[in-house]
CSV table of C-alpha atoms in Angstrom, one decimal:
chain,number,residue,atom,x,y,z
A,1,LEU,CA,-29.4,3.0,27.6
A,2,THR,CA,-29.6,4.7,24.2
A,3,LEU,CA,-26.6,4.7,21.9
A,4,THR,CA,-26.3,7.0,18.9
A,5,PRO,CA,-25.8,5.6,16.3
A,6,PRO,CA,-27.8,2.7,17.6
A,7,GLN,CA,-25.8,-0.1,16.0
A,8,PRO,CA,-22.2,-0.7,15.0
A,9,GLN,CA,-21.0,-1.7,11.5
A,10,PRO,CA,-21.0,-5.5,10.6
A,11,SER,CA,-17.4,-5.6,11.8
A,12,GLY,CA,-18.8,-4.9,15.3
A,13,TYR,CA,-17.1,-1.4,15.4
A,14,PHE,CA,-18.7,2.0,15.4
A,15,THR,CA,-17.0,4.1,12.7
A,16,MET,CA,-18.0,7.4,14.2
A,17,SER,CA,-18.2,8.9,17.6
A,18,VAL,CA,-20.8,7.3,19.9
A,19,SER,CA,-23.0,9.0,22.4
A,20,ALA,CA,-24.7,7.3,25.3
A,21,GLN,CA,-27.8,8.5,27.2
A,22,PHE,CA,-29.4,6.9,30.2
A,23,GLN,CA,-33.1,6.8,31.1
A,24,ALA,CA,-34.5,4.7,33.9
A,25,VAL,CA,-38.1,3.8,34.9
A,26,ASP,CA,-39.4,2.0,38.0
A,27,GLY,CA,-41.7,-0.9,37.4
A,28,PRO,CA,-42.8,-2.7,34.2
A,29,PRO,CA,-44.5,-0.7,31.3
A,30,GLY,CA,-48.0,0.4,32.3
A,31,THR,CA,-47.3,0.6,36.0
A,32,PRO,CA,-49.7,3.3,37.4
A,33,PRO,CA,-48.1,6.4,38.8
A,34,GLY,CA,-47.6,6.3,42.6
A,35,SER,CA,-47.8,2.5,42.8
A,36,VAL,CA,-44.0,2.2,43.0
A,37,SER,CA,-41.4,4.3,44.8
A,38,GLY,CA,-39.7,5.6,41.6
A,39,VAL,CA,-36.2,5.9,40.4
A,40,ALA,CA,-33.8,7.5,42.9
A,41,GLN,CA,-30.5,7.3,41.0
A,42,THR,CA,-28.7,5.7,38.0
A,43,TRP,CA,-25.1,4.8,38.4
A,44,MET,CA,-22.4,4.1,35.8
A,45,ARG,CA,-18.8,3.4,35.3
A,46,VAL,CA,-16.5,3.1,32.3
A,47,ASP,CA,-14.0,0.2,32.2
A,48,ASP,CA,-12.3,0.0,35.6
A,49,GLY,CA,-13.2,3.6,36.6
A,50,PRO,CA,-15.1,4.6,39.7
A,51,TRP,CA,-18.9,4.3,40.0
A,52,GLN,CA,-20.5,7.7,39.5
A,53,PRO,CA,-24.0,9.2,38.9
A,54,ALA,CA,-25.0,8.5,35.3
A,55,ALA,CA,-24.5,11.4,32.8
A,56,PRO,CA,-24.4,11.6,29.0
A,57,LEU,CA,-21.2,10.1,27.6
A,58,GLN,CA,-19.3,10.6,24.3
A,59,PHE,CA,-16.8,8.0,23.0
A,60,ASP,CA,-14.6,9.7,20.4
A,61,ASP,CA,-11.3,7.7,20.6
A,62,ASP,CA,-10.5,4.4,18.9
A,63,GLY,CA,-10.7,1.4,21.2
A,64,LEU,CA,-12.9,-1.0,23.2
A,65,ARG,CA,-14.7,0.6,26.1
A,66,THR,CA,-17.0,-1.3,28.6
A,67,LEU,CA,-19.9,0.6,30.1
A,68,TYR,CA,-21.5,-0.7,33.3
A,69,TYR,CA,-24.8,0.8,34.7
A,70,PHE,CA,-27.7,0.2,37.1
A,71,SER,CA,-30.4,2.1,38.9
A,72,ILE,CA,-31.7,2.3,42.5
A,73,ASP,CA,-35.3,3.2,43.4
A,74,VAL,CA,-36.4,5.2,46.3
A,75,ALA,CA,-37.2,2.1,48.3
A,76,GLY,CA,-33.5,1.1,48.0
A,77,ASN,CA,-34.0,-1.7,45.4
A,78,HIS,CA,-30.9,-2.3,43.2
A,79,GLU,CA,-31.3,-3.2,39.6
A,80,ILE,CA,-29.0,-5.9,38.3
A,81,SER,CA,-26.0,-4.3,36.7
A,82,HIS,CA,-25.9,-4.1,32.9
A,83,THR,CA,-22.8,-4.3,30.7
A,84,GLU,CA,-22.4,-2.7,27.2
A,85,ALA,CA,-19.3,-3.2,25.1
A,86,ILE,CA,-18.6,-0.3,22.8
A,87,SER,CA,-16.0,-0.7,20.1
A,88,VAL,CA,-15.0,2.5,18.3
A,89,ASP,CA,-12.7,2.9,15.2
A,90,VAL,CA,-13.0,6.3,13.6
A,91,ASN,CA,-9.5,6.5,12.0
A,92,PRO,CA,-8.1,5.0,8.8
A,93,PRO,CA,-5.3,2.6,9.1
A,94,PRO,CA,-1.7,3.9,9.1
A,95,ALA,CA,0.6,3.5,6.1
A,96,PRO,CA,2.0,0.1,5.3
A,97,ILE,CA,5.5,-0.6,6.7
A,98,ALA,CA,8.4,-1.2,4.3
A,99,PRO,CA,6.5,-1.8,1.1
A,100,ALA,CA,8.7,-3.1,-1.7
A,101,VAL,CA,8.5,-4.3,-5.3
A,102,GLN,CA,10.8,-7.1,-6.4
A,103,PRO,CA,12.8,-7.2,-8.6
A,104,ALA,CA,13.7,-3.7,-7.5
A,105,GLY,CA,15.4,-2.7,-10.8
A,106,TRP,CA,14.9,-3.3,-14.5
A,107,THR,CA,14.1,-6.8,-15.7
A,108,GLY,CA,13.2,-8.6,-18.9
A,109,GLU,CA,10.7,-10.8,-17.1
A,110,ASN,CA,7.3,-9.4,-16.6
A,111,SER,CA,6.6,-10.9,-13.2
A,112,PHE,CA,6.8,-8.9,-9.9
A,113,THR,CA,6.2,-9.4,-6.2
A,114,LEU,CA,4.9,-6.9,-3.8
A,115,THR,CA,5.5,-7.2,0.0
A,116,TRP,CA,4.9,-5.1,3.1
A,117,GLN,CA,4.2,-5.3,6.8
A,118,ASN,CA,0.9,-4.4,8.4
A,119,PRO,CA,1.0,-1.6,11.0
A,120,ASP,CA,-0.8,-1.8,14.3
A,121,ASP,CA,-4.5,-0.9,13.9
A,122,THR,CA,-7.4,-0.8,16.4
A,123,ASN,CA,-9.2,-3.8,14.8
A,124,GLY,CA,-6.5,-5.1,12.5
A,125,ILE,CA,-5.8,-4.9,8.8
A,126,ALA,CA,-8.3,-6.8,6.7
A,127,GLY,CA,-6.7,-6.4,3.3
A,128,ALA,CA,-5.2,-4.1,0.7
A,129,TRP,CA,-6.0,-2.5,-2.6
A,130,VAL,CA,-3.2,-2.6,-5.2
A,131,ALA,CA,-3.2,-0.4,-8.3
A,132,ILE,CA,-0.8,0.3,-11.1
A,133,GLY,CA,-0.4,3.7,-12.8
A,134,ALA,CA,1.4,7.0,-12.9
A,135,GLN,CA,-1.0,8.8,-10.6
A,136,ALA,CA,-2.3,8.0,-7.2
A,137,PRO,CA,-5.5,5.9,-7.6
A,138,ALA,CA,-8.9,6.8,-6.3
A,139,PRO,CA,-9.7,5.2,-3.0
A,140,GLY,CA,-10.9,1.6,-3.3
A,141,THR,CA,-9.8,1.1,-6.9
A,142,GLY,CA,-7.5,-1.5,-8.4
A,143,THR,CA,-7.4,-5.1,-7.2
A,144,TYR,CA,-8.3,-6.1,-3.6
A,145,TYR,CA,-6.2,-8.7,-1.8
A,146,PRO,CA,-7.7,-9.9,1.6
A,147,ASP,CA,-5.7,-10.8,4.6
A,148,THR,CA,-2.2,-10.8,3.1
A,149,THR,CA,1.1,-9.0,3.1
A,150,LEU,CA,2.4,-10.7,-0.1
A,151,VAL,CA,1.2,-10.3,-3.7
A,152,THR,CA,2.9,-12.4,-6.4
A,153,GLY,CA,2.5,-12.4,-10.2
A,154,LEU,CA,2.0,-8.7,-10.7
A,155,ALA,CA,2.6,-7.8,-14.4
A,156,ALA,CA,3.3,-4.4,-16.0
A,157,PRO,CA,0.7,-3.4,-18.7
A,158,ALA,CA,3.5,-2.8,-21.1
A,159,GLU,CA,7.2,-2.1,-21.2
A,160,GLY,CA,8.4,0.8,-19.1
A,161,SER,CA,8.4,1.9,-15.5
A,162,TRP,CA,5.0,1.5,-13.8
A,163,PRO,CA,4.4,2.8,-10.2
A,164,VAL,CA,2.7,0.4,-7.9
A,165,TRP,CA,0.3,1.9,-5.3
A,166,LEU,CA,-0.8,0.2,-2.0
A,167,SER,CA,-3.8,1.2,0.2
A,168,LEU,CA,-4.6,-0.7,3.4
A,169,VAL,CA,-8.2,-1.5,4.6
A,170,ASP,CA,-8.8,-2.1,8.3
A,171,GLY,CA,-11.4,-4.4,9.9
A,172,ALA,CA,-13.9,-1.5,10.2
A,173,GLY,CA,-13.7,-0.8,6.4
A,174,HIS,CA,-11.7,2.4,6.6
A,175,LEU,CA,-9.4,3.0,3.6
A,176,GLY,CA,-5.9,4.2,4.2
A,177,ALA,CA,-4.2,6.7,1.9
A,178,PRO,CA,-2.5,5.1,-1.1
A,179,VAL,CA,1.3,5.0,-1.0
A,180,GLN,CA,3.7,4.3,-3.8
A,181,ALA,CA,5.3,0.9,-2.9
A,182,GLY,CA,7.8,1.0,-5.8
A,183,ALA,CA,7.7,0.5,-9.5
A,184,MET,CA,7.6,-2.4,-11.9
A,185,GLN,CA,10.4,-1.7,-14.4
A,186,PHE,CA,9.9,-4.0,-17.4
A,187,ASP,CA,12.1,-4.0,-20.6
A,188,SER,CA,12.1,-7.0,-22.9
A,189,THR,CA,13.4,-5.2,-26.0
A,190,PRO,CA,17.2,-5.6,-26.6
A,191,PRO,CA,19.3,-2.5,-27.3
A,192,VAL,CA,20.3,-1.6,-30.8
A,193,VAL,CA,23.9,-0.7,-31.9
A,194,GLN,CA,24.3,1.4,-35.0
A,195,SER,CA,27.7,1.6,-36.8
A,196,GLU,CA,29.0,4.4,-39.0
A,197,LEU,CA,32.2,4.3,-41.0
A,198,ALA,CA,34.1,7.4,-41.9
A,199,GLY,CA,37.1,7.7,-44.2
A,200,ASP,CA,38.2,8.4,-47.7
A,201,THR,CA,36.4,6.0,-50.0
A,202,GLY,CA,37.6,4.4,-53.2
A,203,ASN,CA,36.1,1.9,-55.6
A,204,ASP,CA,34.1,-1.3,-54.8
A,205,GLY,CA,33.5,-0.4,-51.2
A,206,TRP,CA,37.2,0.0,-50.3
A,207,PHE,CA,38.6,2.8,-48.3
A,208,VAL,CA,41.9,4.4,-49.4
A,209,GLY,CA,43.0,5.6,-46.0
A,210,PRO,CA,42.4,5.1,-42.3
A,211,VAL,CA,38.9,4.4,-41.2
A,212,GLN,CA,37.0,5.4,-38.0
A,213,ALA,CA,34.1,3.1,-37.1
A,214,THR,CA,31.7,4.8,-34.7
A,215,LEU,CA,29.4,2.4,-32.7
A,216,THR,CA,26.4,4.0,-31.0
A,217,ASN,CA,24.4,2.0,-28.4
A,218,SER,CA,20.7,3.0,-27.9
A,219,ASP,CA,17.8,1.6,-25.9
A,220,GLY,CA,14.4,3.1,-25.4
A,221,GLY,CA,13.5,1.2,-22.2
A,222,SER,CA,15.9,0.7,-19.3
A,223,GLY,CA,18.8,2.3,-21.3
A,224,PRO,CA,22.1,0.9,-22.5
A,225,ALA,CA,24.2,-0.7,-19.9
A,226,LEU,CA,27.2,-2.1,-21.8
A,227,LEU,CA,28.7,-2.0,-25.3
A,228,ARG,CA,31.0,-4.8,-26.3
A,229,TYR,CA,33.1,-5.0,-29.5
A,230,ARG,CA,36.1,-6.6,-31.0
A,231,LEU,CA,38.2,-6.2,-34.2
A,232,ASP,CA,39.2,-9.2,-36.4
A,233,GLY,CA,38.5,-11.8,-33.8
A,234,GLY,CA,40.6,-10.1,-31.2
A,235,PRO,CA,39.7,-9.9,-27.5
A,236,TRP,CA,36.4,-8.4,-26.6
A,237,GLN,CA,36.5,-4.8,-25.4
A,238,GLN,CA,33.7,-3.2,-23.4
A,239,THR,CA,32.5,0.2,-22.3
A,240,THR,CA,29.6,1.7,-20.4
A,241,ASN,CA,29.7,4.7,-22.8
A,242,THR,CA,26.9,4.8,-25.3
A,243,GLN,CA,29.3,5.6,-28.1
A,244,VAL,CA,32.8,4.4,-29.0
A,245,VAL,CA,35.1,5.1,-32.0
A,246,VAL,CA,37.2,2.2,-33.3
A,247,PRO,CA,40.2,3.3,-35.5
A,248,ILE,CA,41.2,1.0,-38.3
A,249,SER,CA,44.5,1.8,-40.2
A,250,GLU,CA,46.0,-1.5,-41.3
A,251,PRO,CA,45.5,-2.3,-45.0
A,252,GLY,CA,43.2,-5.2,-45.8
A,253,LYS,CA,39.8,-6.5,-45.0
A,254,HIS,CA,38.7,-6.2,-41.4
A,255,THR,CA,35.7,-7.6,-39.4
A,256,LEU,CA,34.2,-5.5,-36.6
A,257,SER,CA,31.9,-7.5,-34.2
A,258,TYR,CA,29.6,-5.8,-31.7
């Protein structure tokens, strides 16, 4: 039996189609012609299939196939049957199932967790490449994590939203296409509220009429979520708007907290 290619990968799997050719001889090497009866027929079967005359075979599909074969000479002598296990895996692994980055939203802590489920694969999932960046990474780049579906302690390179890419590797060494598992959204810089007073001004910092105090909330990362303010120690007011105008008309000194 001659296989092409002759040997599988170290994983035990052929990563390309495999062809099988049969060639039988009667007698040990160097046997003179005519001193034995010669080969009459070689028989083969694949897995639990029927025995049939041997012919060239091609194994293209993923999976484990078992090839049995033997020859008979003209005198009717039967060779002991041979067995050859042929494991083929020519396809990359499927995409990971339910990949997710936690926390899922914006956070001030630069520590993230990546989880996923491994799909079914001919010879199993051996590990995964994890990369961080705006664009899909080149195959086999990033950090390799063997035999896991959980990666903890991921950190964003800086503040902002950073896509996380996940690419599975199967037991034969095939690389799956990278998929975006989510994003690390890191923002540790607090928002800034700016105030602007408008009204008719007098001397020594006093206003001589009603005043409008405009508060503007800004944030360059996750964006402003809430603006809280109060006048003269009164109850706190809050708004999701990025800007609010607080009217002040009572004479006297006033304190605006925000």
